[in-house]
Structures are given as C-alpha cells and as structure tokens.
JSON list of C-alpha atoms in Angstrom, two decimals:
[
{"chain": "A", "resi": 1, "resn": "UNK", "atom": "CA", "xyz": [-0.10, -0.24, -0.43]},
{"chain": "A", "resi": 2, "resn": "UNK", "atom": "CA", "xyz": [1.18, 3.38, -1.07]},
{"chain": "A", "resi": 3, "resn": "UNK", "atom": "CA", "xyz": [2.27, 5.63, 2.43]},
{"chain": "A", "resi": 4, "resn": "UNK", "atom": "CA", "xyz": [-0.37, 7.46, 3.56]},
{"chain": "A", "resi": 5, "resn": "UNK", "atom": "CA", "xyz": [1.20, 11.61, 2.96]},
{"chain": "A", "resi": 6, "resn": "UNK", "atom": "CA", "xyz": [-1.08, 14.53, 4.88]},
{"chain": "A", "resi": 7, "resn": "UNK", "atom": "CA", "xyz": [0.04, 17.79, 5.68]},
{"chain": "A", "resi": 8, "resn": "UNK", "atom": "CA", "xyz": [1.44, 18.43, 8.63]},
{"chain": "A", "resi": 9, "resn": "UNK", "atom": "CA", "xyz": [-1.82, 21.51, 9.71]},
{"chain": "A", "resi": 10, "resn": "UNK", "atom": "CA", "xyz": [-3.65, 17.31, 9.73]},
{"chain": "A", "resi": 11, "resn": "UNK", "atom": "CA", "xyz": [-1.30, 16.84, 12.10]},
{"chain": "A", "resi": 12, "resn": "UNK", "atom": "CA", "xyz": [-2.75, 18.07, 15.01]},
{"chain": "A", "resi": 13, "resn": "UNK", "atom": "CA", "xyz": [-5.04, 14.98, 16.17]},
{"chain": "A", "resi": 14, "resn": "UNK", "atom": "CA", "xyz": [-2.54, 12.43, 16.22]},
{"chain": "A", "resi": 15, "resn": "UNK", "atom": "CA", "xyz": [-0.34, 15.11, 18.92]},
{"chain": "A", "resi": 16, "resn": "UNK", "atom": "CA", "xyz": [-3.23, 15.38, 20.45]},
{"chain": "A", "resi": 17, "resn": "UNK", "atom": "CA", "xyz": [-3.98, 11.56, 21.05]},
{"chain": "A", "resi": 18, "resn": "UNK", "atom": "CA", "xyz": [-0.97, 11.45, 22.06]},
{"chain": "A", "resi": 19, "resn": "UNK", "atom": "CA", "xyz": [-0.86, 14.06, 25.04]},
{"chain": "A", "resi": 20, "resn": "UNK", "atom": "CA", "xyz": [-2.40, 12.34, 27.29]},
{"chain": "A", "resi": 21, "resn": "UNK", "atom": "CA", "xyz": [0.14, 9.68, 30.13]},
{"chain": "A", "resi": 22, "resn": "UNK", "atom": "CA", "xyz": [2.73, 12.37, 29.59]},
{"chain": "A", "resi": 23, "resn": "UNK", "atom": "CA", "xyz": [1.63, 15.49, 31.01]},
{"chain": "A", "resi": 24, "resn": "UNK", "atom": "CA", "xyz": [1.67, 14.73, 35.61]},
{"chain": "A", "resi": 25, "resn": "UNK", "atom": "CA", "xyz": [4.35, 12.79, 36.58]},
{"chain": "A", "resi": 26, "resn": "UNK", "atom": "CA", "xyz": [3.09, 9.38, 38.35]},
{"chain": "A", "resi": 27, "resn": "UNK", "atom": "CA", "xyz": [1.15, 9.48, 41.94]},
{"chain": "A", "resi": 28, "resn": "UNK", "atom": "CA", "xyz": [1.41, 6.32, 43.85]},
{"chain": "A", "resi": 29, "resn": "UNK", "atom": "CA", "xyz": [-1.90, 4.38, 43.36]},
{"chain": "A", "resi": 30, "resn": "UNK", "atom": "CA", "xyz": [-3.74, 2.08, 45.47]},
{"chain": "A", "resi": 31, "resn": "UNK", "atom": "CA", "xyz": [-6.04, -0.71, 44.77]},
{"chain": "A", "resi": 32, "resn": "UNK", "atom": "CA", "xyz": [-8.70, 1.97, 45.92]},
{"chain": "A", "resi": 33, "resn": "UNK", "atom": "CA", "xyz": [-7.91, 4.91, 44.03]},
{"chain": "A", "resi": 34, "resn": "UNK", "atom": "CA", "xyz": [-10.20, 3.60, 40.79]},
{"chain": "A", "resi": 35, "resn": "UNK", "atom": "CA", "xyz": [-12.88, 3.89, 42.82]},
{"chain": "A", "resi": 36, "resn": "UNK", "atom": "CA", "xyz": [-12.97, 7.26, 41.43]},
{"chain": "A", "resi": 37, "resn": "UNK", "atom": "CA", "xyz": [-11.76, 7.18, 38.20]},
{"chain": "A", "resi": 38, "resn": "UNK", "atom": "CA", "xyz": [-13.35, 6.39, 34.94]},
{"chain": "A", "resi": 39, "resn": "UNK", "atom": "CA", "xyz": [-12.74, 2.55, 35.53]},
{"chain": "A", "resi": 40, "resn": "UNK", "atom": "CA", "xyz": [-15.06, 0.36, 37.89]},
{"chain": "A", "resi": 41, "resn": "UNK", "atom": "CA", "xyz": [-12.48, -0.75, 41.00]},
{"chain": "A", "resi": 42, "resn": "UNK", "atom": "CA", "xyz": [-11.38, -3.90, 42.10]},
{"chain": "A", "resi": 43, "resn": "UNK", "atom": "CA", "xyz": [-14.17, -5.72, 44.33]},
{"chain": "A", "resi": 44, "resn": "UNK", "atom": "CA", "xyz": [-17.14, -4.05, 43.42]},
{"chain": "A", "resi": 45, "resn": "UNK", "atom": "CA", "xyz": [-20.36, -6.21, 43.94]},
{"chain": "A", "resi": 46, "resn": "UNK", "atom": "CA", "xyz": [-21.42, -7.61, 41.24]},
{"chain": "A", "resi": 47, "resn": "UNK", "atom": "CA", "xyz": [-21.88, -11.47, 41.70]},
{"chain": "A", "resi": 48, "resn": "UNK", "atom": "CA", "xyz": [-22.42, -12.11, 38.28]},
{"chain": "A", "resi": 49, "resn": "UNK", "atom": "CA", "xyz": [-21.73, -11.00, 34.37]},
{"chain": "A", "resi": 50, "resn": "UNK", "atom": "CA", "xyz": [-23.58, -8.98, 33.29]},
{"chain": "A", "resi": 51, "resn": "UNK", "atom": "CA", "xyz": [-24.29, -7.44, 29.35]},
{"chain": "A", "resi": 52, "resn": "UNK", "atom": "CA", "xyz": [-25.06, -3.77, 29.87]},
{"chain": "A", "resi": 53, "resn": "UNK", "atom": "CA", "xyz": [-28.21, -2.95, 26.64]},
{"chain": "A", "resi": 54, "resn": "UNK", "atom": "CA", "xyz": [-26.07, -1.52, 24.52]},
{"chain": "A", "resi": 55, "resn": "UNK", "atom": "CA", "xyz": [-26.73, -0.05, 20.71]},
{"chain": "A", "resi": 56, "resn": "UNK", "atom": "CA", "xyz": [-26.91, -3.60, 17.89]},
{"chain": "A", "resi": 57, "resn": "UNK", "atom": "CA", "xyz": [-23.55, -4.47, 17.36]},
{"chain": "A", "resi": 58, "resn": "UNK", "atom": "CA", "xyz": [-22.47, -3.20, 20.71]},
{"chain": "A", "resi": 59, "resn": "UNK", "atom": "CA", "xyz": [-21.27, -5.09, 23.02]},
{"chain": "A", "resi": 60, "resn": "UNK", "atom": "CA", "xyz": [-20.43, -5.42, 27.33]},
{"chain": "A", "resi": 61, "resn": "UNK", "atom": "CA", "xyz": [-19.94, -7.65, 29.14]},
{"chain": "A", "resi": 62, "resn": "UNK", "atom": "CA", "xyz": [-18.54, -6.96, 33.04]},
{"chain": "A", "resi": 63, "resn": "UNK", "atom": "CA", "xyz": [-18.26, -9.33, 35.96]},
{"chain": "A", "resi": 64, "resn": "UNK", "atom": "CA", "xyz": [-17.64, -8.99, 39.08]},
{"chain": "A", "resi": 65, "resn": "UNK", "atom": "CA", "xyz": [-16.77, -11.17, 42.58]},
{"chain": "A", "resi": 66, "resn": "UNK", "atom": "CA", "xyz": [-14.61, -12.36, 44.45]},
{"chain": "A", "resi": 67, "resn": "UNK", "atom": "CA", "xyz": [-11.77, -13.56, 42.61]},
{"chain": "A", "resi": 68, "resn": "UNK", "atom": "CA", "xyz": [-11.93, -10.96, 39.74]},
{"chain": "A", "resi": 69, "resn": "UNK", "atom": "CA", "xyz": [-13.47, -8.27, 38.04]},
{"chain": "A", "resi": 70, "resn": "UNK", "atom": "CA", "xyz": [-13.47, -8.04, 34.43]},
{"chain": "A", "resi": 71, "resn": "UNK", "atom": "CA", "xyz": [-15.07, -5.83, 31.73]},
{"chain": "A", "resi": 72, "resn": "UNK", "atom": "CA", "xyz": [-15.03, -5.05, 28.17]},
{"chain": "A", "resi": 73, "resn": "UNK", "atom": "CA", "xyz": [-17.00, -3.18, 26.00]},
{"chain": "A", "resi": 74, "resn": "UNK", "atom": "CA", "xyz": [-16.91, -2.23, 22.16]},
{"chain": "A", "resi": 75, "resn": "UNK", "atom": "CA", "xyz": [-19.00, 0.07, 20.29]},
{"chain": "A", "resi": 76, "resn": "UNK", "atom": "CA", "xyz": [-21.40, -0.13, 17.63]},
{"chain": "A", "resi": 77, "resn": "UNK", "atom": "CA", "xyz": [-19.27, 0.47, 14.33]},
{"chain": "A", "resi": 78, "resn": "UNK", "atom": "CA", "xyz": [-16.61, -2.26, 15.02]},
{"chain": "A", "resi": 79, "resn": "UNK", "atom": "CA", "xyz": [-19.41, -5.18, 16.50]},
{"chain": "A", "resi": 80, "resn": "UNK", "atom": "CA", "xyz": [-20.98, -4.23, 12.40]},
{"chain": "A", "resi": 81, "resn": "UNK", "atom": "CA", "xyz": [-17.49, -5.61, 10.84]},
{"chain": "A", "resi": 82, "resn": "UNK", "atom": "CA", "xyz": [-17.93, -9.70, 10.78]},
{"chain": "A", "resi": 83, "resn": "UNK", "atom": "CA", "xyz": [-13.98, -9.48, 10.80]},
{"chain": "A", "resi": 84, "resn": "UNK", "atom": "CA", "xyz": [-13.27, -6.79, 13.32]},
{"chain": "A", "resi": 85, "resn": "UNK", "atom": "CA", "xyz": [-16.22, -7.77, 15.78]},
{"chain": "A", "resi": 86, "resn": "UNK", "atom": "CA", "xyz": [-15.03, -11.84, 16.16]},
{"chain": "A", "resi": 87, "resn": "UNK", "atom": "CA", "xyz": [-11.28, -10.46, 16.74]},
{"chain": "A", "resi": 88, "resn": "UNK", "atom": "CA", "xyz": [-12.58, -8.11, 19.43]},
{"chain": "A", "resi": 89, "resn": "UNK", "atom": "CA", "xyz": [-14.42, -11.30, 20.62]},
{"chain": "A", "resi": 90, "resn": "UNK", "atom": "CA", "xyz": [-11.11, -13.22, 21.09]},
{"chain": "A", "resi": 91, "resn": "UNK", "atom": "CA", "xyz": [-9.53, -10.26, 22.46]},
{"chain": "A", "resi": 92, "resn": "UNK", "atom": "CA", "xyz": [-11.82, -10.14, 25.44]},
{"chain": "A", "resi": 93, "resn": "UNK", "atom": "CA", "xyz": [-11.69, -14.34, 26.33]},
{"chain": "A", "resi": 94, "resn": "UNK", "atom": "CA", "xyz": [-8.35, -14.57, 25.55]},
{"chain": "A", "resi": 95, "resn": "UNK", "atom": "CA", "xyz": [-7.92, -11.55, 27.94]},
{"chain": "A", "resi": 96, "resn": "UNK", "atom": "CA", "xyz": [-10.63, -12.93, 30.30]},
{"chain": "A", "resi": 97, "resn": "UNK", "atom": "CA", "xyz": [-9.16, -16.22, 30.38]},
{"chain": "A", "resi": 98, "resn": "UNK", "atom": "CA", "xyz": [-5.22, -15.19, 31.88]},
{"chain": "A", "resi": 99, "resn": "UNK", "atom": "CA", "xyz": [-7.37, -12.92, 34.18]},
{"chain": "A", "resi": 100, "resn": "UNK", "atom": "CA", "xyz": [-8.31, -16.11, 35.66]},
{"chain": "A", "resi": 101, "resn": "UNK", "atom": "CA", "xyz": [-5.98, -18.26, 35.62]},
{"chain": "A", "resi": 102, "resn": "UNK", "atom": "CA", "xyz": [-3.56, -15.43, 37.35]},
{"chain": "A", "resi": 103, "resn": "UNK", "atom": "CA", "xyz": [-6.73, -14.84, 40.37]},
{"chain": "A", "resi": 104, "resn": "UNK", "atom": "CA", "xyz": [-6.75, -18.67, 40.71]},
{"chain": "A", "resi": 105, "resn": "UNK", "atom": "CA", "xyz": [-3.02, -19.07, 41.10]},
{"chain": "A", "resi": 106, "resn": "UNK", "atom": "CA", "xyz": [-2.82, -16.39, 43.22]},
{"chain": "A", "resi": 107, "resn": "UNK", "atom": "CA", "xyz": [-4.59, -16.68, 45.29]},
{"chain": "A", "resi": 108, "resn": "UNK", "atom": "CA", "xyz": [-3.88, -20.14, 46.04]},
{"chain": "A", "resi": 109, "resn": "UNK", "atom": "CA", "xyz": [-0.82, -19.20, 46.69]},
{"chain": "A", "resi": 110, "resn": "UNK", "atom": "CA", "xyz": [-1.87, -15.92, 49.24]},
{"chain": "A", "resi": 111, "resn": "UNK", "atom": "CA", "xyz": [-3.76, -17.98, 51.13]},
{"chain": "A", "resi": 112, "resn": "UNK", "atom": "CA", "xyz": [-1.38, -20.90, 50.82]},
{"chain": "A", "resi": 113, "resn": "UNK", "atom": "CA", "xyz": [0.89, -18.67, 52.71]},
{"chain": "A", "resi": 114, "resn": "UNK", "atom": "CA", "xyz": [-1.50, -16.91, 54.83]},
{"chain": "A", "resi": 115, "resn": "UNK", "atom": "CA", "xyz": [-1.85, -13.79, 53.00]},
{"chain": "A", "resi": 116, "resn": "UNK", "atom": "CA", "xyz": [-5.13, -11.67, 52.25]},
{"chain": "A", "resi": 117, "resn": "UNK", "atom": "CA", "xyz": [-6.19, -12.18, 48.65]},
{"chain": "A", "resi": 118, "resn": "UNK", "atom": "CA", "xyz": [-7.48, -9.09, 46.31]},
{"chain": "A", "resi": 119, "resn": "UNK", "atom": "CA", "xyz": [-9.70, -10.14, 43.85]},
{"chain": "A", "resi": 120, "resn": "UNK", "atom": "CA", "xyz": [-7.23, -9.01, 40.80]},
{"chain": "A", "resi": 121, "resn": "UNK", "atom": "CA", "xyz": [-8.36, -6.75, 36.97]},
{"chain": "A", "resi": 122, "resn": "UNK", "atom": "CA", "xyz": [-8.87, -5.91, 34.36]},
{"chain": "A", "resi": 123, "resn": "UNK", "atom": "CA", "xyz": [-10.74, -2.94, 32.74]},
{"chain": "A", "resi": 124, "resn": "UNK", "atom": "CA", "xyz": [-11.23, -2.35, 28.62]},
{"chain": "A", "resi": 125, "resn": "UNK", "atom": "CA", "xyz": [-13.12, 0.10, 26.35]},
{"chain": "A", "resi": 126, "resn": "UNK", "atom": "CA", "xyz": [-12.36, 0.53, 22.99]},
{"chain": "A", "resi": 127, "resn": "UNK", "atom": "CA", "xyz": [-14.25, 4.16, 21.18]},
{"chain": "A", "resi": 128, "resn": "UNK", "atom": "CA", "xyz": [-14.21, 5.26, 18.36]},
{"chain": "A", "resi": 129, "resn": "UNK", "atom": "CA", "xyz": [-12.26, 8.42, 17.15]},
{"chain": "A", "resi": 130, "resn": "UNK", "atom": "CA", "xyz": [-13.45, 8.70, 13.11]},
{"chain": "A", "resi": 131, "resn": "UNK", "atom": "CA", "xyz": [-15.72, 6.73, 10.87]},
{"chain": "A", "resi": 132, "resn": "UNK", "atom": "CA", "xyz": [-14.70, 7.21, 7.22]},
{"chain": "A", "resi": 133, "resn": "UNK", "atom": "CA", "xyz": [-15.71, 5.71, 4.01]},
{"chain": "A", "resi": 134, "resn": "UNK", "atom": "CA", "xyz": [-12.35, 2.99, 3.92]},
{"chain": "A", "resi": 135, "resn": "UNK", "atom": "CA", "xyz": [-11.00, 3.79, 7.42]},
{"chain": "A", "resi": 136, "resn": "UNK", "atom": "CA", "xyz": [-12.64, 2.74, 11.29]},
{"chain": "A", "resi": 137, "resn": "UNK", "atom": "CA", "xyz": [-9.59, 4.51, 13.83]},
{"chain": "A", "resi": 138, "resn": "UNK", "atom": "CA", "xyz": [-10.80, 3.34, 17.23]},
{"chain": "A", "resi": 139, "resn": "UNK", "atom": "CA", "xyz": [-9.12, 3.71, 21.17]},
{"chain": "A", "resi": 140, "resn": "UNK", "atom": "CA", "xyz": [-8.75, 2.45, 24.06]},
{"chain": "A", "resi": 141, "resn": "UNK", "atom": "CA", "xyz": [-8.39, 3.01, 27.59]},
{"chain": "A", "resi": 142, "resn": "UNK", "atom": "CA", "xyz": [-7.45, 0.20, 29.93]},
{"chain": "A", "resi": 143, "resn": "UNK", "atom": "CA", "xyz": [-6.03, -0.81, 33.10]},
{"chain": "A", "resi": 144, "resn": "UNK", "atom": "CA", "xyz": [-4.96, -3.69, 35.15]},
{"chain": "A", "resi": 145, "resn": "UNK", "atom": "CA", "xyz": [-4.77, -5.08, 38.76]},
{"chain": "A", "resi": 146, "resn": "UNK", "atom": "CA", "xyz": [-2.50, -7.80, 39.37]},
{"chain": "A", "resi": 147, "resn": "UNK", "atom": "CA", "xyz": [-2.02, -7.27, 42.91]},
{"chain": "A", "resi": 148, "resn": "UNK", "atom": "CA", "xyz": [0.97, -5.02, 43.67]},
{"chain": "A", "resi": 149, "resn": "UNK", "atom": "CA", "xyz": [0.60, -1.32, 44.60]},
{"chain": "A", "resi": 150, "resn": "UNK", "atom": "CA", "xyz": [-1.23, 0.54, 42.26]},
{"chain": "A", "resi": 151, "resn": "UNK", "atom": "CA", "xyz": [-3.08, -0.88, 38.49]},
{"chain": "A", "resi": 152, "resn": "UNK", "atom": "CA", "xyz": [-1.41, -0.03, 34.69]},
{"chain": "A", "resi": 153, "resn": "UNK", "atom": "CA", "xyz": [-3.39, 1.80, 33.04]},
{"chain": "A", "resi": 154, "resn": "UNK", "atom": "CA", "xyz": [-2.20, 3.03, 29.90]},
{"chain": "A", "resi": 155, "resn": "UNK", "atom": "CA", "xyz": [-3.71, 2.98, 25.94]},
{"chain": "A", "resi": 156, "resn": "UNK", "atom": "CA", "xyz": [-4.74, 1.53, 22.49]},
{"chain": "A", "resi": 157, "resn": "UNK", "atom": "CA", "xyz": [-5.29, 1.94, 18.91]},
{"chain": "A", "resi": 158, "resn": "UNK", "atom": "CA", "xyz": [-6.90, -0.29, 16.57]},
{"chain": "A", "resi": 159, "resn": "UNK", "atom": "CA", "xyz": [-7.92, 1.36, 12.85]},
{"chain": "A", "resi": 160, "resn": "UNK", "atom": "CA", "xyz": [-9.92, -0.49, 10.51]},
{"chain": "A", "resi": 161, "resn": "UNK", "atom": "CA", "xyz": [-9.14, -1.25, 6.35]},
{"chain": "A", "resi": 162, "resn": "UNK", "atom": "CA", "xyz": [-12.27, -1.53, 5.28]},
{"chain": "A", "resi": 163, "resn": "UNK", "atom": "CA", "xyz": [-10.69, -1.61, 2.09]},
{"chain": "A", "resi": 164, "resn": "UNK", "atom": "CA", "xyz": [-8.54, -4.86, 2.47]},
{"chain": "A", "resi": 165, "resn": "UNK", "atom": "CA", "xyz": [-10.71, -6.13, 6.04]},
{"chain": "A", "resi": 166, "resn": "UNK", "atom": "CA", "xyz": [-7.61, -6.96, 8.12]},
{"chain": "A", "resi": 167, "resn": "UNK", "atom": "CA", "xyz": [-6.51, -3.95, 11.73]},
{"chain": "A", "resi": 168, "resn": "UNK", "atom": "CA", "xyz": [-3.53, -1.96, 10.36]},
{"chain": "A", "resi": 169, "resn": "UNK", "atom": "CA", "xyz": [-1.44, 0.36, 12.77]},
{"chain": "A", "resi": 170, "resn": "UNK", "atom": "CA", "xyz": [-1.60, 3.98, 12.48]},
{"chain": "A", "resi": 171, "resn": "UNK", "atom": "CA", "xyz": [2.35, 3.56, 11.61]},
{"chain": "A", "resi": 172, "resn": "UNK", "atom": "CA", "xyz": [2.37, 1.80, 8.44]},
{"chain": "A", "resi": 173, "resn": "UNK", "atom": "CA", "xyz": [-0.04, 4.71, 6.58]},
{"chain": "A", "resi": 174, "resn": "UNK", "atom": "CA", "xyz": [3.27, 7.15, 6.75]},
{"chain": "A", "resi": 175, "resn": "UNK", "atom": "CA", "xyz": [6.59, 7.07, 5.22]},
{"chain": "A", "resi": 176, "resn": "UNK", "atom": "CA", "xyz": [8.59, 5.50, 8.40]},
{"chain": "A", "resi": 177, "resn": "UNK", "atom": "CA", "xyz": [7.87, 6.31, 12.07]},
{"chain": "A", "resi": 178, "resn": "UNK", "atom": "CA", "xyz": [11.15, 8.85, 12.00]},
{"chain": "A", "resi": 179, "resn": "UNK", "atom": "CA", "xyz": [9.63, 10.57, 9.23]},
{"chain": "A", "resi": 180, "resn": "UNK", "atom": "CA", "xyz": [6.48, 10.78, 11.32]},
{"chain": "A", "resi": 181, "resn": "UNK", "atom": "CA", "xyz": [8.53, 11.97, 14.52]},
{"chain": "A", "resi": 182, "resn": "UNK", "atom": "CA", "xyz": [10.16, 14.52, 13.05]},
{"chain": "A", "resi": 183, "resn": "UNK", "atom": "CA", "xyz": [7.31, 16.08, 11.16]},
{"chain": "A", "resi": 184, "resn": "UNK", "atom": "CA", "xyz": [5.19, 16.44, 14.29]},
{"chain": "A", "resi": 185, "resn": "UNK", "atom": "CA", "xyz": [7.62, 16.59, 17.45]},
{"chain": "A", "resi": 186, "resn": "UNK", "atom": "CA", "xyz": [8.20, 20.41, 17.12]},
{"chain": "A", "resi": 187, "resn": "UNK", "atom": "CA", "xyz": [4.19, 21.35, 17.76]},
{"chain": "A", "resi": 188, "resn": "UNK", "atom": "CA", "xyz": [4.05, 18.36, 19.49]},
{"chain": "A", "resi": 189, "resn": "UNK", "atom": "CA", "xyz": [6.52, 18.82, 22.49]},
{"chain": "A", "resi": 190, "resn": "UNK", "atom": "CA", "xyz": [5.35, 22.45, 22.92]},
{"chain": "A", "resi": 191, "resn": "UNK", "atom": "CA", "xyz": [1.70, 20.97, 23.09]},
{"chain": "A", "resi": 192, "resn": "UNK", "atom": "CA", "xyz": [3.24, 18.37, 26.18]},
{"chain": "A", "resi": 193, "resn": "UNK", "atom": "CA", "xyz": [4.72, 21.29, 27.90]},
{"chain": "A", "resi": 194, "resn": "UNK", "atom": "CA", "xyz": [1.74, 23.47, 28.03]},
{"chain": "A", "resi": 195, "resn": "UNK", "atom": "CA", "xyz": [-0.27, 20.70, 28.68]},
{"chain": "A", "resi": 196, "resn": "UNK", "atom": "CA", "xyz": [1.99, 19.80, 31.67]},
{"chain": "A", "resi": 197, "resn": "UNK", "atom": "CA", "xyz": [2.58, 23.81, 33.38]},
{"chain": "A", "resi": 198, "resn": "UNK", "atom": "CA", "xyz": [-1.74, 23.24, 33.56]},
{"chain": "A", "resi": 199, "resn": "UNK", "atom": "CA", "xyz": [-2.07, 19.97, 34.90]},
{"chain": "A", "resi": 200, "resn": "UNK", "atom": "CA", "xyz": [1.50, 21.31, 37.25]},
{"chain": "A", "resi": 201, "resn": "UNK", "atom": "CA", "xyz": [-0.44, 25.32, 37.72]},
{"chain": "A", "resi": 202, "resn": "UNK", "atom": "CA", "xyz": [3.83, 25.83, 37.34]},
{"chain": "A", "resi": 203, "resn": "UNK", "atom": "CA", "xyz": [5.29, 25.79, 33.94]},
{"chain": "A", "resi": 204, "resn": "UNK", "atom": "CA", "xyz": [7.86, 23.77, 32.02]},
{"chain": "A", "resi": 205, "resn": "UNK", "atom": "CA", "xyz": [11.16, 24.68, 32.64]},
{"chain": "A", "resi": 206, "resn": "UNK", "atom": "CA", "xyz": [12.77, 26.62, 29.63]},
{"chain": "A", "resi": 207, "resn": "UNK", "atom": "CA", "xyz": [15.46, 23.39, 28.49]},
{"chain": "A", "resi": 208, "resn": "UNK", "atom": "CA", "xyz": [14.56, 21.55, 32.01]},
{"chain": "A", "resi": 209, "resn": "UNK", "atom": "CA", "xyz": [16.22, 18.34, 31.35]},
{"chain": "A", "resi": 210, "resn": "UNK", "atom": "CA", "xyz": [14.67, 16.91, 34.96]},
{"chain": "A", "resi": 211, "resn": "UNK", "atom": "CA", "xyz": [13.05, 13.23, 33.62]},
{"chain": "A", "resi": 212, "resn": "UNK", "atom": "CA", "xyz": [9.32, 14.58, 33.46]},
{"chain": "A", "resi": 213, "resn": "UNK", "atom": "CA", "xyz": [10.19, 17.82, 31.72]},
{"chain": "A", "resi": 214, "resn": "UNK", "atom": "CA", "xyz": [11.76, 15.69, 29.35]},
{"chain": "A", "resi": 215, "resn": "UNK", "atom": "CA", "xyz": [9.76, 15.86, 25.58]},
{"chain": "A", "resi": 216, "resn": "UNK", "atom": "CA", "xyz": [8.34, 11.43, 24.88]},
{"chain": "A", "resi": 217, "resn": "UNK", "atom": "CA", "xyz": [9.26, 10.56, 20.68]},
{"chain": "A", "resi": 218, "resn": "UNK", "atom": "CA", "xyz": [5.79, 10.85, 20.00]},
{"chain": "A", "resi": 219, "resn": "UNK", "atom": "CA", "xyz": [6.10, 7.88, 17.22]},
{"chain": "A", "resi": 220, "resn": "UNK", "atom": "CA", "xyz": [7.07, 5.85, 20.14]},
{"chain": "A", "resi": 221, "resn": "UNK", "atom": "CA", "xyz": [3.84, 5.92, 22.54]},
{"chain": "A", "resi": 222, "resn": "UNK", "atom": "CA", "xyz": [0.53, 5.07, 21.13]},
{"chain": "A", "resi": 223, "resn": "UNK", "atom": "CA", "xyz": [-0.88, 6.98, 18.19]},
{"chain": "A", "resi": 224, "resn": "UNK", "atom": "CA", "xyz": [-3.82, 7.67, 16.82]},
{"chain": "A", "resi": 225, "resn": "UNK", "atom": "CA", "xyz": [-5.58, 8.41, 13.85]},
{"chain": "A", "resi": 226, "resn": "UNK", "atom": "CA", "xyz": [-8.27, 11.52, 14.00]},
{"chain": "A", "resi": 227, "resn": "UNK", "atom": "CA", "xyz": [-10.17, 13.51, 11.47]},
{"chain": "A", "resi": 228, "resn": "UNK", "atom": "CA", "xyz": [-10.88, 16.77, 11.30]},
{"chain": "A", "resi": 229, "resn": "UNK", "atom": "CA", "xyz": [-13.58, 17.03, 8.37]},
{"chain": "A", "resi": 230, "resn": "UNK", "atom": "CA", "xyz": [-15.05, 13.57, 8.92]},
{"chain": "A", "resi": 231, "resn": "UNK", "atom": "CA", "xyz": [-13.83, 12.32, 5.05]},
{"chain": "A", "resi": 232, "resn": "UNK", "atom": "CA", "xyz": [-10.02, 12.28, 5.19]},
{"chain": "A", "resi": 233, "resn": "UNK", "atom": "CA", "xyz": [-6.84, 11.34, 8.64]}
]
C-alpha cells in the first residue's frame, strides 16, 4: 500500500492522542483509588456476568466476584464489521481467561502463605475516534490490576482498513516512524509542555533536563489517527 502522506496541518489530531499519558508526574496509586476513576475498582459487588444494554452491534461484558473483576466493551461501529468483531471477541475471551488463571493461582498462593487476597482486575473500553468511508479508527483505555501496589493504565489504538478488511498499525500509513516523529515533534513537545504546565500549576522550565520535563518521542507512543473533517485523516 502506498504510504499515506498527510499535510502537516492535519497531524494535530495525532498529537492530541499522545498527550494524556505524559503530562504529569506519576502519583502513588492503590487499588482503592480506582473507585474515583471511570474504570471500576477491584472488589465492587456485582456477583455475575452482565451484558449491559448497548446499541445493536456493540458489546459490553462485566463480571465481578470475590476472585476478579472484568470489563470489556466495544462500540456498534466495530461490532458491525464481522472480522473486526471476531477479533475483539477473541481478545475479550483471551483477556478474561488470563485474568481468571492469574487470579486463581494468586489466591491459592496467598492462602497457602496466610496472606489476604485482593481480587485482580482487567478493564478495557474501546471507543470510536473517527469513522471514515475507508477506515475505522478506534482507541481504548485499559487498566490491569495484578495485586501490586497500584494498577497499570494505558492506551491502545486500532485502525481497520475497510478495503483490505484487515487491522493495520497507524504507523503503516506514514513513510516511516522517524518521518512522522520529525514532522510533528516540535509542535507536539510544545503542546505537551503547555498541558504539563496546566496540570502542575507552573510552567515547565525551558531547557529542563529533569526526567519528567523531557519530551517523549511521539511516534514511540500510542499513535491514534483522528479526523477534523470526517472525510479524511
């Protein structure tokens, strides 16, 4: 496939998709703090698996018990593509099976050692970024709690090529990862520092080499493709 070469002015949505994970210094987190986030907290009482009412084609599965808490959802636009739906359903099943296996093993180990067991958790929520004639761009926020001091959080991206009927890496649409980074790095780093300043209540010192002041390579992060026109990336 011929690489996609957007004008620089169309790259702003990509940079916006990279900022959230890099703005603030990480804070110590415990399982209890998940209750204040949009992701459910481990141990929330919901005894059996439920499938919430969703638009046709969408799917949402939640299960909570004394062993684990699991949630996985995707929107109707993804469910309307049979091969994509099959992939997401398979991912749902795989993640749940891994969670159950890990939880059973950890509970047995902690009981044998005489320690209390805290339910493990895994949460994934896919949302539409943009739905174009030839492409469907999705992003996900996920959290995973494996019994440590705090859960892990992150973002994922999914780009579906409707013509080829297959999943692609967003980076594949550019000449190279290095070319993308070079094209957006200056504006991206400036936007990142502005957002860090807002969240911290003080500006980032120009030229600072402190660990949490350094810019990141945008192309090495989760690249999410968006659209300002609804017709093209």
